[in-house]
Coordinates of C-alpha atoms in Angstrom, one line a residue:
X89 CA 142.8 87.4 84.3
X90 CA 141.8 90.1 87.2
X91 CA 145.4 91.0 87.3
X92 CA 145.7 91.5 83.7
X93 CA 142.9 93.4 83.7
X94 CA 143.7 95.7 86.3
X95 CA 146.8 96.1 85.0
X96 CA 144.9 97.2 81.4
X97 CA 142.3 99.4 83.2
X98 CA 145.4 101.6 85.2
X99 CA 147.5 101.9 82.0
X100 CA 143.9 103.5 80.2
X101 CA 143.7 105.3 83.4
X102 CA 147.1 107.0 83.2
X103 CA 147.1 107.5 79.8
X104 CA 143.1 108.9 79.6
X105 CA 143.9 111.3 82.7
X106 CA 146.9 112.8 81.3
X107 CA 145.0 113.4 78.4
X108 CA 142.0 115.5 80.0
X109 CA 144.9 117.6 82.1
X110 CA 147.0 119.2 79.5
X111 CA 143.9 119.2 76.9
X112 CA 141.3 120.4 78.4
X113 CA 140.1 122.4 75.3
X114 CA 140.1 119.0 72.8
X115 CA 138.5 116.9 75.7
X116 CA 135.6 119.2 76.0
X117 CA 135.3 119.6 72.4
X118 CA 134.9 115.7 72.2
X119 CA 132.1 115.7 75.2
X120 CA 130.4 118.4 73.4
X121 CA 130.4 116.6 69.8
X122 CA 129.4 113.3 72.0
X123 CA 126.4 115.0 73.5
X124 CA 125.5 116.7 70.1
X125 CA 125.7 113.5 68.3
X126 CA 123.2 111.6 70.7
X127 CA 121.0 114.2 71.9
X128 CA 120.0 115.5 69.0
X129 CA 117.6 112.2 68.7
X130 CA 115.4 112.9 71.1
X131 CA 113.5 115.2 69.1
X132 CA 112.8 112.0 67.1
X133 CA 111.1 110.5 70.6
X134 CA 107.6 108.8 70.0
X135 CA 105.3 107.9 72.5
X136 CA 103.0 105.0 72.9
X137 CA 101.0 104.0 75.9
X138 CA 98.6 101.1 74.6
X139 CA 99.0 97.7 75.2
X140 CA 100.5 97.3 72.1
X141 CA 104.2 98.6 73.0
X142 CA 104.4 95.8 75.5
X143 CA 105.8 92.8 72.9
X144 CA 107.6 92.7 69.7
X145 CA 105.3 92.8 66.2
X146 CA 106.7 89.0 65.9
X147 CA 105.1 87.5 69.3
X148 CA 102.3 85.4 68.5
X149 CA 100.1 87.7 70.5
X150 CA 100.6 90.2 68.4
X151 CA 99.8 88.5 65.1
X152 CA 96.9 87.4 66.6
X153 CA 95.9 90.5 67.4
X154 CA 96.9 91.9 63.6
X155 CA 94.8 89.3 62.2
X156 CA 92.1 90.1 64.4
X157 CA 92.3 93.9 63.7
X158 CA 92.4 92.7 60.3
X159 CA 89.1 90.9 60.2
X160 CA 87.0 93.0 62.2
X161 CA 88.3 96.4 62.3
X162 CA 89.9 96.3 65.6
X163 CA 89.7 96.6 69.2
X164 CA 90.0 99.9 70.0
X165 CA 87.1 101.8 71.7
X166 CA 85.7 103.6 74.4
X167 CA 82.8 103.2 76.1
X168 CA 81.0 106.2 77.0
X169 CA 78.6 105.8 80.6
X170 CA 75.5 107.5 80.8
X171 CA 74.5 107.1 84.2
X172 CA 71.0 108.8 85.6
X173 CA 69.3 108.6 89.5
X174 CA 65.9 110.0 87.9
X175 CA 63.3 107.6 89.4
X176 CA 62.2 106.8 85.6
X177 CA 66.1 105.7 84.6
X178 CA 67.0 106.2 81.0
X179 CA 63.1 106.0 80.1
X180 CA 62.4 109.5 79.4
X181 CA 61.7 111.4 75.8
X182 CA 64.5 113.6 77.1
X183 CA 67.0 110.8 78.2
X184 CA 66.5 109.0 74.9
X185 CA 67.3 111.8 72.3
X186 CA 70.0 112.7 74.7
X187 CA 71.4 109.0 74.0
X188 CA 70.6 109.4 69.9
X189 CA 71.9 112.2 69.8
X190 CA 75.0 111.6 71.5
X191 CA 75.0 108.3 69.2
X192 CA 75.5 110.7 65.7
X193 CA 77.8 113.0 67.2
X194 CA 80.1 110.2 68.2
X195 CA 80.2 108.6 64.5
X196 CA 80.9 112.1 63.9
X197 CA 84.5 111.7 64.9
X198 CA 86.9 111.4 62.7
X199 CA 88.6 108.2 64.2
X200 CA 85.5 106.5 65.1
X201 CA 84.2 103.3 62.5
X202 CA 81.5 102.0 64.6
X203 CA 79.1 103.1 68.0
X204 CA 76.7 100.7 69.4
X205 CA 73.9 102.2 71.9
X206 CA 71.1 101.0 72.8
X207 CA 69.4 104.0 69.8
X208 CA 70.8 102.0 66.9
X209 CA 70.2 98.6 68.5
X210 CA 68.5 96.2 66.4
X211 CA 65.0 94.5 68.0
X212 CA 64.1 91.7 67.0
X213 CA 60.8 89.7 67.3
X214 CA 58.9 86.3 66.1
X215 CA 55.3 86.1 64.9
X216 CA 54.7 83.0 63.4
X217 CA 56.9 82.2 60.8
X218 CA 57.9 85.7 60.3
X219 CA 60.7 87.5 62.1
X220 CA 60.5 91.0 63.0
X221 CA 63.5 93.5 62.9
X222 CA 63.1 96.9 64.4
X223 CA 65.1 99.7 65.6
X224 CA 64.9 99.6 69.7
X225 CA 64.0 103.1 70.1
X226 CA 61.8 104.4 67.4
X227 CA 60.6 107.6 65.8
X228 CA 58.8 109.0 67.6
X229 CA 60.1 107.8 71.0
X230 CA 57.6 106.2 72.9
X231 CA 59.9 105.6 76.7
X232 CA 57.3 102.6 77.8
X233 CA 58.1 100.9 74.5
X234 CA 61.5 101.1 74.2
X235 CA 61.3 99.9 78.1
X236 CA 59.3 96.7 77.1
X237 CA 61.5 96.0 74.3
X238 CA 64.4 96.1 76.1
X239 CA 62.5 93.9 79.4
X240 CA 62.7 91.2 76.1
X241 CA 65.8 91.7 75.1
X242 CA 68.2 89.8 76.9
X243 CA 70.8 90.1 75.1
X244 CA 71.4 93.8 75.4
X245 CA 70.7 94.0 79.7
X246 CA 74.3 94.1 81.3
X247 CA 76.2 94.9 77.5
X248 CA 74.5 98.1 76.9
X249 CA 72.3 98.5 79.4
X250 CA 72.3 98.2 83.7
X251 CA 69.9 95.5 85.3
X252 CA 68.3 98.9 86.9
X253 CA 67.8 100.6 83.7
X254 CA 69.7 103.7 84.9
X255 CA 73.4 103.3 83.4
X256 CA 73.9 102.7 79.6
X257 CA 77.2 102.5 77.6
X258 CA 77.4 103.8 74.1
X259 CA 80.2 102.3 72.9
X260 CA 82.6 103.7 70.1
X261 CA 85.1 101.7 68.0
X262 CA 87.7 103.3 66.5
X263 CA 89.7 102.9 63.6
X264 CA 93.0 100.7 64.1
X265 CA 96.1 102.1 63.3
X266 CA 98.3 99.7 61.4
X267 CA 102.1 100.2 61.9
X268 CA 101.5 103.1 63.7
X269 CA 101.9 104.2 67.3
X270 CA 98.4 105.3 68.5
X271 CA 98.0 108.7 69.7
X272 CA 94.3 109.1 70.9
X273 CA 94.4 112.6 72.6
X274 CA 92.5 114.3 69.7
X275 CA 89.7 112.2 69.9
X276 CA 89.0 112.3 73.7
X277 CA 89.5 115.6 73.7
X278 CA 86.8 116.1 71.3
X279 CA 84.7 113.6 73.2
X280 CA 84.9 115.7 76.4
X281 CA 84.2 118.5 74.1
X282 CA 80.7 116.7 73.3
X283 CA 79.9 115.7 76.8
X284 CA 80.7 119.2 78.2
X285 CA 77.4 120.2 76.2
X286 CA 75.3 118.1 78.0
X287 CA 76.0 118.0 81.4
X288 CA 74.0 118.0 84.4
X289 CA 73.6 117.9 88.1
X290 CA 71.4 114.9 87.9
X291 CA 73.5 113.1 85.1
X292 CA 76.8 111.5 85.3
X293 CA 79.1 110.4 82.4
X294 CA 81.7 107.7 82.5
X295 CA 84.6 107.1 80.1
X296 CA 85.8 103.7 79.4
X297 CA 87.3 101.1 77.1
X298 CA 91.1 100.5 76.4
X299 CA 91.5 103.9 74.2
X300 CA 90.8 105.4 77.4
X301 CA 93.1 103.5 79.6
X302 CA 96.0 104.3 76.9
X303 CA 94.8 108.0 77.1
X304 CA 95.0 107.8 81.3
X305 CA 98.5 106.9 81.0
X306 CA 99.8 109.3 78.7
X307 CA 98.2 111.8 80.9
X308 CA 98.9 110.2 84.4
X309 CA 102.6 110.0 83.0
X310 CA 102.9 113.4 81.9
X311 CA 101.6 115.0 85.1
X312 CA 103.7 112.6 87.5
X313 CA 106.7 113.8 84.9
X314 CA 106.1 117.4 85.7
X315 CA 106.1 116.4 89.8
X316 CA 108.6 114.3 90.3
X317 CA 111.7 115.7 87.6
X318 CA 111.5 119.0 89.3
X319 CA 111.3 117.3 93.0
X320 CA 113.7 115.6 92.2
X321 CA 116.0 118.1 91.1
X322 CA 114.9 120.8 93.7
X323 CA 115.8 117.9 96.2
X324 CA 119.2 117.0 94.9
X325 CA 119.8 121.1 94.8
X326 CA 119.3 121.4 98.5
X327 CA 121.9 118.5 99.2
X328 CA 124.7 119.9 97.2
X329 CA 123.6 123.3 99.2
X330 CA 124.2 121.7 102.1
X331 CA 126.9 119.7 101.5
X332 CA 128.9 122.2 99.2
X333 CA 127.9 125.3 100.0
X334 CA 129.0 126.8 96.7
X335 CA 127.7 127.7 93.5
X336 CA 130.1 125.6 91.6
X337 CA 129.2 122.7 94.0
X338 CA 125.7 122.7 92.8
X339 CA 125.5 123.6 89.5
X340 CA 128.0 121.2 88.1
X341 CA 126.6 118.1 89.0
X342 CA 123.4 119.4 87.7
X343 CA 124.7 120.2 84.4
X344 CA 126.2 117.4 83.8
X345 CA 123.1 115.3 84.5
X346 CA 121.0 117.1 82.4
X347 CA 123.2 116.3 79.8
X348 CA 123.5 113.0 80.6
X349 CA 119.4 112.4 80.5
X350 CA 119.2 114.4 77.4
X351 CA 122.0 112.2 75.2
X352 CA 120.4 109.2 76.6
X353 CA 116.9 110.0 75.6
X354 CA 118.8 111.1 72.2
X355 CA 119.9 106.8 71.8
X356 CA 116.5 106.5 72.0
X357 CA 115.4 108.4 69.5
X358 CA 118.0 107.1 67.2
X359 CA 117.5 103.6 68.0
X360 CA 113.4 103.9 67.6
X361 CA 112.7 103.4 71.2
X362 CA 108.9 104.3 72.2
X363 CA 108.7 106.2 75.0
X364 CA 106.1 105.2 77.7
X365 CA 105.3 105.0 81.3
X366 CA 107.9 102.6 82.1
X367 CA 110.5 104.3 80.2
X368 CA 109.1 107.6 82.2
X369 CA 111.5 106.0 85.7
X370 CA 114.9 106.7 83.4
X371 CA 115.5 110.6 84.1
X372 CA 115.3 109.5 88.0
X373 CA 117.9 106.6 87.5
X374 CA 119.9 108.6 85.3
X375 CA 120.3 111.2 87.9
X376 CA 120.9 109.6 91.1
X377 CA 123.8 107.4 89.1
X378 CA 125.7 110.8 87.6
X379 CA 125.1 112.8 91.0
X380 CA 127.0 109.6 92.8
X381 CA 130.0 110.3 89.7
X382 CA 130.6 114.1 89.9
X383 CA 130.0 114.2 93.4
X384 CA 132.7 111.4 94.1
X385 CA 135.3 113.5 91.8
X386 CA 134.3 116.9 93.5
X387 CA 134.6 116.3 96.6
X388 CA 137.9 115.0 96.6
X389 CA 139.2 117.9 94.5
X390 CA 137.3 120.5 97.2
X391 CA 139.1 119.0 100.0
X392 CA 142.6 118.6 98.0
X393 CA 142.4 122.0 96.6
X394 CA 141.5 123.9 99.6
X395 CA 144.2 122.3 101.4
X396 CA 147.2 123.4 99.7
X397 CA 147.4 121.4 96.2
X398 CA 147.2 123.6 93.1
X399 CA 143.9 123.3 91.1
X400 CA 145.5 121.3 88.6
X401 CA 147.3 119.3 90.7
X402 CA 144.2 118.3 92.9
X403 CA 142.2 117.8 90.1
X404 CA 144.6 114.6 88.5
X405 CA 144.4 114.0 92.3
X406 CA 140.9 113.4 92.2
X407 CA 140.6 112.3 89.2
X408 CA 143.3 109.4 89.5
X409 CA 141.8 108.6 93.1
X410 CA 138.4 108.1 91.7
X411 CA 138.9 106.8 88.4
X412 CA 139.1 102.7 88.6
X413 CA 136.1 102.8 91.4
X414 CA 134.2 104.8 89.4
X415 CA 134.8 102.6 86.1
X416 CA 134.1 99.5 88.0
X417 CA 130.9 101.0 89.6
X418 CA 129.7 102.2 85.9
X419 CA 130.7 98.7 84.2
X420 CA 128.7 96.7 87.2
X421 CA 126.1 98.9 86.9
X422 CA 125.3 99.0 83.4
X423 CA 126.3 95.1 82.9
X424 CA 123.1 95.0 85.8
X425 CA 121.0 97.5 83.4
X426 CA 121.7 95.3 80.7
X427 CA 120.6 92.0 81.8
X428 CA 117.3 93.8 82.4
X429 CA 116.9 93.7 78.8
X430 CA 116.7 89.5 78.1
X431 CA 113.0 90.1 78.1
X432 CA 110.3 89.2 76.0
X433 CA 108.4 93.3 77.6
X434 CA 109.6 95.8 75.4
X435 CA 109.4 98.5 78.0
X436 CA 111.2 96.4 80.2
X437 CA 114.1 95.7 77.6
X438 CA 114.3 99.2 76.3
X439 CA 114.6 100.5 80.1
X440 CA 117.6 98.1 80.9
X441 CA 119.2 99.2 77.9
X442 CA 119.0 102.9 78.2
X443 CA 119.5 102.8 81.5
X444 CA 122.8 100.8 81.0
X445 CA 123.7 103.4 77.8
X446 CA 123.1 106.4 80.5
X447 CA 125.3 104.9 83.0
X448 CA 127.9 104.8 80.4
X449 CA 127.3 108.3 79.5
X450 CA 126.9 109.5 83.1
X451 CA 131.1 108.4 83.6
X452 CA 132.0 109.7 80.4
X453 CA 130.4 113.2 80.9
X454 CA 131.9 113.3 84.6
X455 CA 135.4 113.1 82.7
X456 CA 135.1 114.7 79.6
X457 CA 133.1 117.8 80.9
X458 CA 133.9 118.4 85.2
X459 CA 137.9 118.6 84.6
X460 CA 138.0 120.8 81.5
X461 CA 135.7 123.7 82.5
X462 CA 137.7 123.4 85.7
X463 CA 141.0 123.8 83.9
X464 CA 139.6 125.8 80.9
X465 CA 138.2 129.0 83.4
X466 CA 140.3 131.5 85.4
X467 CA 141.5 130.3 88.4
X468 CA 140.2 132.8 90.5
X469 CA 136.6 132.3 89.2
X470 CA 136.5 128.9 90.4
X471 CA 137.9 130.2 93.4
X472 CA 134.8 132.3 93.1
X473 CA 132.6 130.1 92.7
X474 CA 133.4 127.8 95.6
X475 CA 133.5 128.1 99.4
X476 CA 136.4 129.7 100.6
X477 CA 136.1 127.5 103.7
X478 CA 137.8 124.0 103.4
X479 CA 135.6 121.2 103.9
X480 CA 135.9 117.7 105.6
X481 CA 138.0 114.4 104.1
X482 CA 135.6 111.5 104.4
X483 CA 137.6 110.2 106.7
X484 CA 138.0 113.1 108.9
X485 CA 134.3 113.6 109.6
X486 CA 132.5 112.4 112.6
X487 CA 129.8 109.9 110.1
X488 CA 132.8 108.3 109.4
X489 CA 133.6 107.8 112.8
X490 CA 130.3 106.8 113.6
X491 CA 130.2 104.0 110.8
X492 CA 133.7 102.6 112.3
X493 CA 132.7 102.7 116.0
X494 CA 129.4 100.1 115.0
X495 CA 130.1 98.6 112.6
X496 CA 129.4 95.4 113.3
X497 CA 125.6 96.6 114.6
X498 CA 125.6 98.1 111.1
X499 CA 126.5 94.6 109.4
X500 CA 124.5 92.5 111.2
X501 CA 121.5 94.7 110.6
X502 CA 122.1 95.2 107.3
X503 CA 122.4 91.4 107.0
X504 CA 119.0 91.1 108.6
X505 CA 117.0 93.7 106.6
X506 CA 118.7 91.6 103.8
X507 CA 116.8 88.4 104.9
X508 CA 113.9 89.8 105.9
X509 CA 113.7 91.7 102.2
X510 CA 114.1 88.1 100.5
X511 CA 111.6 86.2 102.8
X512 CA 108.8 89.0 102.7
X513 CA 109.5 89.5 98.6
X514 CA 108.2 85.8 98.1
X515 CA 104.6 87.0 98.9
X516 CA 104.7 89.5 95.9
X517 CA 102.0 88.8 93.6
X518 CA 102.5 89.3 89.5
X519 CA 99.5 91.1 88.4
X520 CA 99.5 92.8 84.7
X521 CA 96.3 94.6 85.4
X522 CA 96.4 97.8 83.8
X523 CA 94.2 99.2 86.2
X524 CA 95.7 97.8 88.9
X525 CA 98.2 100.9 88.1
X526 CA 96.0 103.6 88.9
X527 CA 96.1 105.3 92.2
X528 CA 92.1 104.5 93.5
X529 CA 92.0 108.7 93.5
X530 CA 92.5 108.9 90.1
X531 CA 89.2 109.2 87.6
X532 CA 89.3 106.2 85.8
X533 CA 89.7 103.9 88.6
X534 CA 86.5 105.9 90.6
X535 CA 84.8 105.5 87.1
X536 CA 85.4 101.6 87.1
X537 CA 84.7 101.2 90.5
X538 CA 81.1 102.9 90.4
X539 CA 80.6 101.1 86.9
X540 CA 81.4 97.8 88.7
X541 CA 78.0 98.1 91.0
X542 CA 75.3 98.6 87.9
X543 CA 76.7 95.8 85.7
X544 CA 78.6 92.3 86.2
X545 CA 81.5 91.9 84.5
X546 CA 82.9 95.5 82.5
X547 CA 85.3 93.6 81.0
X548 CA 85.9 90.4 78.8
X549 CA 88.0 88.5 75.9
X550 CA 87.6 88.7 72.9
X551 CA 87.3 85.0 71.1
X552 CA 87.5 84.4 67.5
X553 CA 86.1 81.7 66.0
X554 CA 86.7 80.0 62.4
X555 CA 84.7 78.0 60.9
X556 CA 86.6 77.3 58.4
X557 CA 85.4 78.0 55.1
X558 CA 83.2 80.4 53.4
X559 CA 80.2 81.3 54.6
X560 CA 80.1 78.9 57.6
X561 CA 78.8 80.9 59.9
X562 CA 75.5 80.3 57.8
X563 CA 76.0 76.5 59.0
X564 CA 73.2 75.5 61.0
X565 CA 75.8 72.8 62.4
X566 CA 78.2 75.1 63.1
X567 CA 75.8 77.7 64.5
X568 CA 74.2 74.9 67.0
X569 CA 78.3 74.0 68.1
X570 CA 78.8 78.2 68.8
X571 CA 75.8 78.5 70.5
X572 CA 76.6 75.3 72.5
X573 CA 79.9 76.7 73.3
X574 CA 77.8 80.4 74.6
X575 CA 76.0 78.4 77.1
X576 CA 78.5 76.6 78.3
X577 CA 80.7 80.1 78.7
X578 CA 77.6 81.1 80.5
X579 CA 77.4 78.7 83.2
X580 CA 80.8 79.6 84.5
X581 CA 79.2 82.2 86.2
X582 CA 82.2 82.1 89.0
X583 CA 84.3 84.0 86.0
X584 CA 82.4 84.7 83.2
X585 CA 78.9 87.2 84.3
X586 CA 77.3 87.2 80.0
X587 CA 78.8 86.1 76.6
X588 CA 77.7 88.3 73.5
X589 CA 78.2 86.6 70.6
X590 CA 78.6 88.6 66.7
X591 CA 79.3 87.8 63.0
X592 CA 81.7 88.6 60.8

């Protein structure tokens, strides 16, 4: 079967490579309608960063989730951290309309249903048979009073506010967004907006909740995007320098892997893939796999052409030399790519596709683009735009020589590293913390850290519970089995720090 197929691949080989040398002019005009056909999609490229791009709308996760978002409006919020190290806490006139008015400004916004603070918290009290329902902090604010309310309040010390009565969270729910891919940006920007009016050398506020974790990423990604893509190319640029030394050298690989990243980002577009931090890593994949391509092809036409072949001539030289390694590299590599994508994590799946689709597109550029501009230009513009000085056969130069002298030092290390990569990759840990994935530099990891020391436990599940038909929560039955089922939550104190418990 191997022989067969070799035997299939060289005949495609012959006839594909004749094809490219006497028509240049058709070949490029097929890369060209190619690249216009798939790049155009990525100006249909969305972008999602919540936790929602993570598994398919039919996982039972997900529908859980729906039916929760359903019921009570969503998830979605962000917790807002007002944090003061006055010696009277929160408890001043001036602290308190700070938090109420913060409180209207937030249901301001036009994506937020619900905020929770401790201005529009509900008090209540028992006198005799009658049951008392107040607003927390009255009009007109009286500090001791909303102190001692709270002080007999239990349920709202570590939920809204710290143990130390210096840190409370206003908390904002915003609207979900069914079938949609949530883009948040607007409304934190408008948040900072808010908080920008009030801040002080003596206050400190925190941003929190999963809206603003989805927000981090978006932003985290963008800025690492605008690092590492140009790094990345300013670094391959200095290699070609060096190893080239010609302008032709350089800026043909680069070409060619732009285009390569751009038709592969235009599949997903057309396809519907979201794009997101994961999918962020392709550009870098992309361009380490078409550098190894043109690269392979160019140096061998360098050294061939600069040592007496004709340019056509050393081009089907190249060309012919490189072609079934190069194939067999792209179809192991994208088959590798593509096995990536048996996964239940979207990001995960969509990565091993596209990746496998770009190393597809990264041979098929190398071929349809590198030998027709070669062919198509005047000769003695490419000999213009390359080094008049011949360079070195890989098997002429003293690496090469290096490599053959030890190389069984080289196996046996790499043999080695090998199984001491395997043995040490068993103590890997799975974690799908999202904040795991924060740099401890960043903001929002310094804001959870310093949350983490005024209250126990920032974050929690969220439980639904049925009781099965209408009106049951007005059971007293089922109200004395929930409330059972709170206290028992609450003496797992080893993982569970306070359980808050609400009707819908």
């Amino acid at each position: 079967v191997i022989y067969y197929l070799i035997k299939i691949i060289m005949k495609i080989q012959k006839n594909f490579i004749q094809f490219i040398i006497n028509k240049p002019k058709i070949t490029l005009l097929v890369g060209v309608i190619i690249f216009l056909s798939f790049g155009l999609g990525a100006t249909y490229i969305k972008s999602n960063y919540s936790a929602k791009i993570w598994f398919d709308d039919e996982y039972p996760a997900m529908q859980d989730l729906d039916d929760f978002e359903k019921r009570f409006g969503g998830d979605q919020f962000i917790a807002v951290g007002f944090y003061t190290d006055k010696k009277d806490g929160l408890f001043t006139e001036e602290n308190l309309k700070l938090i109420s008015e913060l409180t209207e400004e937030l249901w301001l916004l036009p994506d937020i249903i619900r905020v929770d603070t401790i201005s529009n918290f509900n008090h209540i009290q028992a006198e005799g048979n009658d049951i008392n329902i107040v607003p927390l902090v009255d009009d007109p604010i009286d500090p001791v009073q909303v102190k001692k309310n709270i002080s007999e309040n239990d349920d709202i010390k570590n939920f809204l506010i710290s143990e130390n009565l210096k840190f409370t969270f206003l908390n904002a729910q915003v609207k979900p967004l069914f079938g949609e891919s949530p883009n948040y940006t607007k409304v934190m920007l408008n948040l900072k907006k808010i908080l920008k009016k009030y801040e002080r050398e003596d206050r400190r506020f925190i941003l929190m909740g999963n809206v603003v974790v989805t927000y981090a990423f978006r932003e985290i990604t963008k800025t690492d995007n605008e690092k590492t893509i140009p790094f990345m190319f300013g670094f391959i640029l200095v290699i070609l320098i060096l190893y080239f030394r010609s302008f032709a050298g350089v800026i043909t690989p680069l070409v060619i892997s732009l285009i390569t990243i751009v038709s592969t980002f235009g599949v997903m577009g057309h396809f519907g893939f979201v794009f997101n931090s994961i999918l962020a890593a392709a550009p870098g994949i992309l361009l380490a796999i078409c550098l190894a391509d043109t690269v392979h092809i160019m140096s061998t036409f360098y050294y061939q052409y600069y040592n007496g072949l004709k340019l056509k001539d050393a081009l089907e030289y190249s060309l012919n030399k490189n072609f079934l390694a190069t194939i067999l590299t792209t179809l192991t590599t994208s088959v590798s790519f593509f096995t990536i994508s048996f996964t239940d994590l979207i990001p995960i799946h969509d990565l091993g596709i596209l990746s496998g689709i770009g190393t597809i597109f990264a041979w098929l550029f190398t071929f349809l683009f590198l030998p027709p501009l070669f062919l198509i230009f005047p000769e003695k513009l490419i000999k213009k735009m390359w080094n008049e000085k011949p360079s070195k056969s890989a098997e002429e130069s003293k690496f090469s020589y290096l490599i053959w002298n030890f190389k069984f030092p080289i196996v046996i290390a790499f043999i080695s590293l090998t199984i001491w990569s395997f043995v040490t990759a068993m103590d890997n840990q799975v974690n799908s913390d999202p904040l795991k994935y924060f740099a401890t530099d960043t903001q929002i990891k310094k804001d959870y850290d310093f949350t983490k020391s005024y209250f126990k436990g920032i974050r929690g599940i969220e439980l639904e519970v049925d009781s099965g038909k209408a009106d049951g929560i007005k059971d007293p039955n089922f109200l004395k089995v929930v409330d059972s089922f709170i206290k028992e939550l609450n003496t797992q104190e080893e993982h569970i720090r306070k359980s808050i418990e609400s009707e819908e």
